[in-house]
Amino acid sequence: TITTRRSSSSLRVRSSVMNGVHNTIFLNNNNNSNNHVVGRTAVRLLSSLPKTTMTDDDSSIPILSLPRHFLRDSDPQLYDASTFQRNDILMEPLTGKPILSDKNNNNDNNKYQIDDWTSTKDSYKVQWKDGVTSTYSKKWVHQTLEHRWNNKKSETIWKEETTKLGVVEQPTLWTNMTESKIRSSNSGMSMSFDELIYDDENGMSKALKSIYQYGFLLVTDTPIDDTTTRKGEGEEEDTASPAQAGVAALASALTGGKHKVSSNVSLLEYYKHNNNKQNQQIVLPQGTDGPLRTMFGTVWSTSASHQTDGASVADSAYGHEALPLHTDMTYCKEPPGLQIFTMIQPAVKGGESVFGDGFAVATYLQKYHPKAFETLSKTTRTYRSIDTTTGWHLEAHGPVIQTSPHNEHELVQIRHNDLDRLPDLPPPDSTTQEQEEFYEDLQQAHALWDELLCRDEFRLVMALKPGDTAVVANQRCFHARHSFQTSKDVSRSVMGCYVSQEDLNSRFGWKG
């Protein structure tokens, strides 16, 4: 079925997510010979159709809702088939200096004017007035309207067709979650360590789907043997313990390239080939996946006695006190995308872990307290971490609730940790009255935010067992803990690591 329409550039698209929010990655289809056949067919079909003229109603057509310059410049023919970088940037071959365009070139004016267009089941075909034909995936068009060019008019358009086109589903906000629901076999939020690590790409895809959809995944039966192998008596540790290697392998499964083919660069492949040997590692010299390096090391432990010498322990996580719901490393410009932590040894008493969906809290705030939502999403706050022992000083800025620059209703990131937050400053040129209003609005908004974080409906309490690993989308979900008691022989020990947000986005972009 072919419908006469006007359309935009042809790109194969995969959907990428930041903390549960889509971004769009454009992938060139030119390396598929079938696409060229389709393209030539489209040209013939277009030429056989009657000429059409643009009308005011064209904006109701998804492809025509997008700016013409954006459509033309998104044509997949303008992207290298192997690197996916643009190939239409004109420059001198020797020096790389830009070649200046002729502003009076009439052909360049025709470049951004649509002559004809058609619509097929899965794509739009566009013929531009300069004779070029472009093909655009309908999935790409609708995802672009939803996440990059969202306005009142386009919103009604993409919502009508998103479901039938099979566009990636939205993240699922959760409340009133319980441990029993998480552990149930049909929850979609739990899986075994062996399934994730050894079930080829199926295990990784299942894990990433859960993290994308819920921002949370429980992995059971993770190795917990924390015995390390040493070179000799009194010498430094040579290889990682099974527990450390297991945590690092989980990080590897969720980071780096989708295709794990070489044990020289993939820690996951290295782990699978050396699981029963005494030479496990938590990083590879030339590795492209695995744990994120931070001030706490690569794989860290909340038990100071098990933390690597020289790594930072300047954090309240190393105490016994209760911790409020928060996200980690708010003092970093780009906080980690995932926090992975494995329960090695529960406390004698207490120490339950608490989790919460920050997007669910923010959505509730936006619906019932829009002024507070606006305040927390528009006010930039400052977070800091200082460790005088190891010499770290980190400081970053950002709102508690970050929304998309293209759509203020689309949540991008939660950055919240009152323990690391510095006092707030109003705008420098504000009057005394404006300063008073600034603090009053902020105090009221934060009080409402705290009130929601106290509600049981937003708090998932879990008694993690030895071998249980919580994988938390750190830019979406909170975590916390109850206070706990230890004994002379038993101390609460959690081992974990971080994963970068960029790595996570890349894996989401490849759908696992």
Coordinates of N, CA and C in Angstrom, one line a residue, residues 173-182 189 355-357 360-361 364 452 455-461:
L173 N 6.9 2.6 35.4 CA 7.0 3.2 36.7 C 6.4 2.3 37.7
W174 N 7.1 2.1 38.9 CA 6.6 1.1 39.8 C 6.5 1.7 41.2
T175 N 5.4 1.3 41.9 CA 5.2 1.7 43.3 C 4.6 0.4 44.0
N176 N 4.6 0.5 45.3 CA 4.0 -0.6 46.1 C 4.6 -1.9 45.7
M177 N 5.9 -1.9 45.4 CA 6.6 -3.1 45.1 C 7.1 -3.8 46.3
T178 N 7.1 -5.2 46.3 CA 7.5 -6.0 47.4 C 8.6 -6.9 47.0
E179 N 9.3 -7.4 48.0 CA 10.4 -8.4 47.8 C 9.8 -9.7 47.1
S180 N 8.7 -10.1 47.6 CA 8.1 -11.4 47.0 C 7.8 -11.2 45.5
K181 N 7.3 -10.0 45.2 CA 7.0 -9.7 43.8 C 8.3 -9.8 42.9
I182 N 9.3 -9.2 43.5 CA 10.6 -9.1 42.7 C 11.1 -10.5 42.5
M189 N 11.9 -9.0 36.8 CA 12.9 -8.2 37.5 C 13.9 -9.0 38.2
F355 N 14.9 0.4 48.1 CA 15.0 0.9 46.7 C 13.8 1.7 46.4
G356 N 13.9 2.6 45.5 CA 12.7 3.4 45.0 C 12.8 3.9 43.6
D357 N 11.7 4.0 42.9 CA 11.8 4.4 41.5 C 11.7 6.0 41.5
A360 N 9.1 7.5 39.3 CA 7.7 7.4 39.8 C 7.4 8.5 40.7
V361 N 8.4 8.8 41.6 CA 8.2 9.9 42.6 C 8.1 11.2 41.8
Y364 N 4.8 11.6 40.1 CA 3.7 11.9 41.1 C 3.8 13.4 41.5
L452 N 7.3 12.5 50.0 CA 7.0 11.4 49.1 C 8.0 10.3 49.3
R455 N 7.0 7.8 52.0 CA 5.9 7.0 51.8 C 6.3 5.5 51.5
D456 N 5.6 4.6 52.1 CA 5.9 3.2 51.9 C 5.7 2.8 50.4
E457 N 4.7 3.4 49.8 CA 4.5 3.0 48.4 C 5.6 3.3 47.5
F458 N 6.5 4.2 47.9 CA 7.7 4.5 47.0 C 9.0 3.8 47.6
R459 N 8.8 2.9 48.5 CA 10.0 2.2 49.2 C 9.9 0.7 49.1
L460 N 10.8 0.1 48.4 CA 10.9 -1.3 48.3 C 11.9 -1.8 49.3
V461 N 11.5 -2.5 50.3 CA 12.5 -3.0 51.3 C 12.8 -4.5 51.1

